[in-house]
Amino acid sequence: MALIQFEQLSRRYVLGETEVTAVHGVDFAVPAGQFVALWGPSGSGKSTLCNLAGTLDTPSEGRVLFEGSDVAALSDDARSDHRRRNLGFIFQQFNLVEVLSALENVMLPLQIRGTPPGECRERAREALAGVGLEAWIDHRPAQLSGGQQQRVAVARALVTRPRLVIADEPTANLDSKTAYRIVELMRSFNHVQGTTFLFATHDQRLLDQVDRRVHLRDGRIETDEDATA
Ligand SMILES: Nc1ncnc2c1ncn2[C@@H]1O[C@H](COP(=O)(O)OP(=O)(O)OP(=O)(O)O)[C@@H](O)[C@H]1O
């Protein structure tokens, strides 16, 4: 069974008089452990598909199956619970909480799950060590470089040991060397922990490293190159 599967998925947005179909009848399944990129020109539907995969948005038509259950059809509370239990998110803008230290940022998803404080601290510390930031745990985001901030964001996404990480343009704001390190880091989690990754990107540095490239155009899948198939 696929870890995540889209069935005849569509998403339309109404803007005044006009209707935009951002995603159009997409059928697509990602097996557990795959390192997959959605790519295509601006406006092709990459972010919309990521948001649907992450249950941050709901489809106009079709289903989003996570291990066979339709997560798009769940109530708001049940979707939040699914996100907390199964998903990790990484964003282009890092989205760290500015007033919290690196350690506190990484502790946050564990605290939300109700993990005991001592364990939150210990696991966050381990996750930050895993991304090479053990010396920076007390720094706030503004005191860190872009690459360090994205490493904190990777630690925050992975600290709960999610089944699926959804990363929308995770390397877009990074220089080449830093982008390469971030991709290596995510790849090593993919290999060692078996974490599945779904990226939206048009960054060739990331596209060169994935198992599978799904090319979108106008909200439809144009080609699907799967090196693992
Ligand atoms: N909240 C929204 N309201 C209205 N239209 C939207 C909304 N989100 C996306 N769209 C439209 O849906 C289409 C797909 O957008 P989407 O952001 O998914 O593309 P993308 O491939 O991620 O683009 P980019 O690389 O520029 O981020 C675009 O035409 C966009 O304008």
GROMACS .gro file of C-alpha atoms and ligand atoms in nm:
model
  260
    1MET     CA    1   0.000   0.000   0.000
    2ALA     CA    2   0.120   0.352  -0.080
    3LEU     CA    3   0.209   0.579   0.210
    4ILE     CA    4   0.025   0.865   0.043
    5GLN     CA    5  -0.197   0.852  -0.261
    6PHE     CA    6  -0.396   1.112  -0.457
    7GLU     CA    7  -0.707   0.991  -0.636
    8GLN     CA    8  -0.858   1.212  -0.905
    9LEU     CA    9  -0.754   1.510  -0.699
   10SER     CA   10  -0.864   1.859  -0.804
   11ARG     CA   11  -0.844   2.197  -0.636
   12ARG     CA   12  -1.018   2.504  -0.773
   13TYR     CA   13  -0.993   2.854  -0.638
   14VAL     CA   14  -1.254   3.119  -0.705
   15LEU     CA   15  -1.117   3.471  -0.735
   16GLY     CA   16  -1.409   3.710  -0.793
   17GLU     CA   17  -1.548   3.622  -1.135
   18THR     CA   18  -1.269   3.387  -1.234
   19GLU     CA   19  -1.201   3.030  -1.136
   20VAL     CA   20  -0.847   2.889  -1.131
   21THR     CA   21  -0.795   2.513  -1.141
   22ALA     CA   22  -0.466   2.477  -0.954
   23VAL     CA   23  -0.472   2.094  -0.952
   24HIS     CA   24  -0.662   1.899  -1.214
   25GLY     CA   25  -0.755   1.530  -1.172
   26VAL     CA   26  -0.420   1.415  -1.034
   27ASP     CA   27  -0.364   1.043  -0.967
   28PHE     CA   28  -0.037   0.967  -0.796
   29ALA     CA   29   0.096   0.737  -0.524
   30VAL     CA   30   0.414   0.756  -0.316
   31PRO     CA   31   0.541   0.435  -0.155
   32ALA     CA   32   0.698   0.454   0.191
   33GLY     CA   33   1.066   0.547   0.182
   34GLN     CA   34   1.064   0.738  -0.146
   35PHE     CA   35   1.242   1.073  -0.195
   36VAL     CA   36   1.016   1.245  -0.448
   37ALA     CA   37   1.006   1.588  -0.609
   38LEU     CA   38   0.717   1.769  -0.771
   39TRP     CA   39   0.861   2.018  -1.019
   40GLY     CA   40   0.738   2.246  -1.293
   41PRO     CA   41   0.698   2.613  -1.377
   42SER     CA   42   0.562   2.874  -1.139
   43GLY     CA   43   0.186   2.829  -1.103
   44SER     CA   44   0.188   2.462  -1.210
   45GLY     CA   45   0.033   2.349  -0.880
   46LYS     CA   46   0.332   2.226  -0.677
   47SER     CA   47   0.250   2.414  -0.357
   48THR     CA   48  -0.120   2.335  -0.388
   49LEU     CA   49  -0.040   1.963  -0.410
   50CYS     CA   50   0.194   1.987  -0.109
   51ASN     CA   51  -0.077   2.165   0.091
   52LEU     CA   52  -0.328   1.896  -0.006
   53ALA     CA   53  -0.081   1.618   0.082
   54GLY     CA   54  -0.028   1.788   0.419
   55THR     CA   55  -0.403   1.834   0.482
   56LEU     CA   56  -0.340   2.210   0.509
   57ASP     CA   57  -0.590   2.255   0.225
   58THR     CA   58  -0.894   2.049   0.123
   59PRO     CA   59  -0.963   1.920  -0.230
   60SER     CA   60  -1.250   2.038  -0.448
   61GLU     CA   61  -1.275   1.681  -0.575
   62GLY     CA   62  -1.099   1.351  -0.516
   63ARG     CA   63  -0.928   1.187  -0.221
   64VAL     CA   64  -0.599   1.205  -0.032
   65LEU     CA   65  -0.527   0.862   0.114
   66PHE     CA   66  -0.270   0.823   0.390
   67GLU     CA   67  -0.201   0.452   0.444
   68GLY     CA   68  -0.536   0.387   0.280
   69SER     CA   69  -0.751   0.629   0.487
   70ASP     CA   70  -0.902   0.940   0.332
   71VAL     CA   71  -0.743   1.211   0.545
   72ALA     CA   72  -0.898   1.495   0.342
   73ALA     CA   73  -1.241   1.385   0.461
   74LEU     CA   74  -1.154   1.405   0.833
   75SER     CA   75  -1.280   1.679   1.067
   76ASP     CA   76  -1.047   1.975   1.136
   77ASP     CA   77  -0.948   1.827   1.473
   78ALA     CA   78  -0.879   1.483   1.331
   79ARG     CA   79  -0.669   1.637   1.050
   80SER     CA   80  -0.463   1.833   1.306
   81ASP     CA   81  -0.412   1.513   1.498
   82HIS     CA   82  -0.303   1.331   1.179
   83ARG     CA   83  -0.055   1.611   1.101
   84ARG     CA   84   0.088   1.600   1.452
   85ARG     CA   85   0.127   1.223   1.448
   86ASN     CA   86   0.240   1.150   1.094
   87LEU     CA   87   0.374   1.458   0.915
   88GLY     CA   88   0.666   1.700   0.928
   89PHE     CA   89   0.685   2.027   0.733
   90ILE     CA   90   0.979   2.227   0.599
   91PHE     CA   91   0.918   2.563   0.429
   92GLN     CA   92   1.120   2.792   0.205
   93GLN     CA   93   1.110   3.072   0.466
   94PHE     CA   94   1.212   2.835   0.751
   95ASN     CA   95   0.911   2.957   0.960
   96LEU     CA   96   1.092   2.945   1.295
   97VAL     CA   97   0.954   3.126   1.600
   98GLU     CA   98   1.180   3.431   1.635
   99VAL     CA   99   1.151   3.472   2.013
  100LEU     CA  100   1.243   3.109   2.085
  101SER     CA  101   1.590   2.953   2.085
  102ALA     CA  102   1.682   2.676   1.839
  103LEU     CA  103   1.622   2.420   2.115
  104GLU     CA  104   1.279   2.565   2.204
  105ASN     CA  105   1.178   2.574   1.837
  106VAL     CA  106   1.261   2.205   1.799
  107MET     CA  107   1.088   2.117   2.130
  108LEU     CA  108   0.763   2.278   2.014
  109PRO     CA  109   0.611   1.991   1.809
  110LEU     CA  110   0.689   1.750   2.094
  111GLN     CA  111   0.529   1.981   2.352
  112ILE     CA  112   0.218   2.008   2.133
  113ARG     CA  113   0.199   1.627   2.137
  114GLY     CA  114   0.212   1.628   2.518
  115THR     CA  115   0.560   1.471   2.547
  116PRO     CA  116   0.699   1.516   2.904
  117PRO     CA  117   0.928   1.825   2.933
  118GLY     CA  118   1.250   1.636   3.010
  119GLU     CA  119   1.200   1.407   2.712
  120CYS     CA  120   1.117   1.707   2.486
  121ARG     CA  121   1.445   1.870   2.579
  122GLU     CA  122   1.647   1.552   2.536
  123ARG     CA  123   1.499   1.462   2.197
  124ALA     CA  124   1.528   1.821   2.068
  125ARG     CA  125   1.891   1.826   2.174
  126GLU     CA  126   1.954   1.497   1.991
  127ALA     CA  127   1.775   1.624   1.679
  128LEU     CA  128   1.987   1.941   1.677
  129ALA     CA  129   2.303   1.734   1.725
  130GLY     CA  130   2.186   1.524   1.429
  131VAL     CA  131   2.188   1.834   1.205
  132GLY     CA  132   2.526   1.950   1.342
  133LEU     CA  133   2.396   2.233   1.559
  134GLU     CA  134   2.479   2.113   1.909
  135ALA     CA  135   2.680   2.431   1.972
  136TRP     CA  136   2.393   2.658   1.864
  137ILE     CA  137   2.098   2.532   2.067
  138ASP     CA  138   2.059   2.851   2.272
  139HIS     CA  139   2.073   3.085   1.973
  140ARG     CA  140   1.760   3.252   1.840
  141PRO     CA  141   1.686   3.238   1.463
  142ALA     CA  142   1.812   3.596   1.404
  143GLN     CA  143   2.150   3.490   1.544
  144LEU     CA  144   2.182   3.206   1.292
  145SER     CA  145   2.267   3.199   0.920
  146GLY     CA  146   2.002   3.097   0.664
  147GLY     CA  147   2.156   2.750   0.635
  148GLN     CA  148   2.162   2.707   1.012
  149GLN     CA  149   1.800   2.821   1.035
  150GLN     CA  150   1.699   2.567   0.772
  151ARG     CA  151   1.886   2.298   0.967
  152VAL     CA  152   1.684   2.393   1.278
  153ALA     CA  153   1.371   2.363   1.061
  154VAL     CA  154   1.483   2.017   0.943
  155ALA     CA  155   1.543   1.912   1.306
  156ARG     CA  156   1.198   2.047   1.401
  157ALA     CA  157   1.034   1.854   1.115
  158LEU     CA  158   1.212   1.529   1.204
  159VAL     CA  159   1.207   1.536   1.586
  160THR     CA  160   0.867   1.366   1.601
  161ARG     CA  161   0.990   1.090   1.365
  162PRO     CA  162   0.717   1.159   1.108
  163ARG     CA  163   0.627   0.908   0.838
  164LEU     CA  164   0.617   1.178   0.571
  165VAL     CA  165   0.803   1.510   0.542
  166ILE     CA  166   0.654   1.768   0.308
  167ALA     CA  167   0.904   2.031   0.202
  168ASP     CA  168   0.800   2.326  -0.018
  169GLU     CA  169   1.109   2.481  -0.185
  170PRO     CA  170   1.336   2.391   0.110
  171THR     CA  171   1.657   2.503  -0.065
  172ALA     CA  172   1.534   2.810  -0.254
  173ASN     CA  173   1.681   3.065  -0.012
  174LEU     CA  174   2.018   2.894   0.034
  175ASP     CA  175   2.354   2.929  -0.140
  176SER     CA  176   2.476   2.622  -0.332
  177LYS     CA  177   2.704   2.478  -0.066
  178THR     CA  178   2.440   2.513   0.206
  179ALA     CA  179   2.166   2.378  -0.022
  180TYR     CA  180   2.380   2.074  -0.095
  181ARG     CA  181   2.432   2.012   0.279
  182ILE     CA  182   2.061   2.041   0.353
  183VAL     CA  183   1.978   1.793   0.073
  184GLU     CA  184   2.245   1.552   0.205
  185LEU     CA  185   2.100   1.583   0.553
  186MET     CA  186   1.746   1.504   0.436
  187ARG     CA  187   1.879   1.220   0.221
  188SER     CA  188   2.057   1.066   0.518
  189PHE     CA  189   1.735   1.071   0.724
  190ASN     CA  190   1.561   0.913   0.427
  191HIS     CA  191   1.821   0.634   0.412
  192VAL     CA  192   1.873   0.576   0.783
  193GLN     CA  193   1.520   0.623   0.920
  194GLY     CA  194   1.326   0.540   0.602
  195THR     CA  195   1.147   0.876   0.620
  196THR     CA  196   0.949   0.954   0.304
  197PHE     CA  197   1.001   1.303   0.155
  198LEU     CA  198   0.775   1.493  -0.084
  199PHE     CA  199   0.931   1.811  -0.222
  200ALA     CA  200   0.799   2.096  -0.429
  201THR     CA  201   1.098   2.249  -0.603
  202HIS     CA  202   1.245   2.386  -0.917
  203ASP     CA  203   1.596   2.370  -0.772
  204GLN     CA  204   1.816   2.155  -0.997
  205ARG     CA  205   2.049   2.087  -0.701
  206LEU     CA  206   1.765   1.905  -0.528
  207LEU     CA  207   1.618   1.750  -0.845
  208ASP     CA  208   1.954   1.582  -0.913
  209GLN     CA  209   1.930   1.392  -0.583
  210VAL     CA  210   1.573   1.256  -0.582
  211ASP     CA  211   1.447   0.904  -0.662
  212ARG     CA  212   1.155   1.033  -0.863
  213ARG     CA  213   1.064   1.352  -1.050
  214VAL     CA  214   0.700   1.430  -1.114
  215HIS     CA  215   0.666   1.709  -1.365
  216LEU     CA  216   0.355   1.926  -1.334
  217ARG     CA  217   0.213   2.160  -1.591
  218ASP     CA  218  -0.111   2.355  -1.546
  219GLY     CA  219  -0.211   2.139  -1.250
  220ARG     CA  220  -0.166   1.806  -1.431
  221ILE     CA  221   0.111   1.546  -1.425
  222GLU     CA  222   0.303   1.569  -1.750
  223THR     CA  223   0.578   1.313  -1.683
  224ASP     CA  224   0.666   1.087  -1.392
  225GLU     CA  225   1.027   0.965  -1.393
  226ASP     CA  226   1.068   0.706  -1.120
  227ALA     CA  227   1.421   0.565  -1.091
  228THR     CA  228   1.303   0.318  -0.824
  229ALA     CA  229   1.017   0.168  -1.029
  230LIG     N1  230  -0.516   3.057  -0.225
  230LIG     C1  231  -0.526   3.072  -0.357
  230LIG     N2  232  -0.624   3.149  -0.409
  230LIG     C2  233  -0.636   3.163  -0.542
  230LIG     N3  234  -0.555   3.106  -0.634
  230LIG     C3  235  -0.456   3.030  -0.588
  230LIG     C4  236  -0.435   3.010  -0.448
  230LIG     N4  237  -0.326   2.929  -0.434
  230LIG     C5  238  -0.282   2.901  -0.557
  230LIG     N5  239  -0.358   2.960  -0.651
  230LIG     C6  240  -0.343   2.951  -0.797
  230LIG     O1  241  -0.327   2.814  -0.831
  230LIG     C7  242  -0.227   2.795  -0.929
  230LIG     C8  243  -0.120   2.702  -0.877
  230LIG     O2  244  -0.047   2.767  -0.773
  230LIG     P1  245   0.068   2.696  -0.686
  230LIG     O3  246   0.112   2.794  -0.584
  230LIG     O4  247   0.022   2.563  -0.642
  230LIG     O5  248   0.182   2.678  -0.797
  230LIG     P2  249   0.338   2.647  -0.779
  230LIG     O6  250   0.371   2.549  -0.888
  230LIG     O7  251   0.366   2.607  -0.639
  230LIG     O8  252   0.404   2.787  -0.810
  230LIG     P3  253   0.537   2.857  -0.748
  230LIG     O9  254   0.654   2.779  -0.799
  230LIG    O10  255   0.530   2.996  -0.808
  230LIG    O11  256   0.520   2.854  -0.600
  230LIG     C9  257  -0.177   2.935  -0.965
  230LIG    O12  258  -0.245   2.979  -1.080
  230LIG    C10  259  -0.214   3.017  -0.844
  230LIG    O13  260  -0.234   3.151  -0.878
   0.00000   0.00000   0.00000
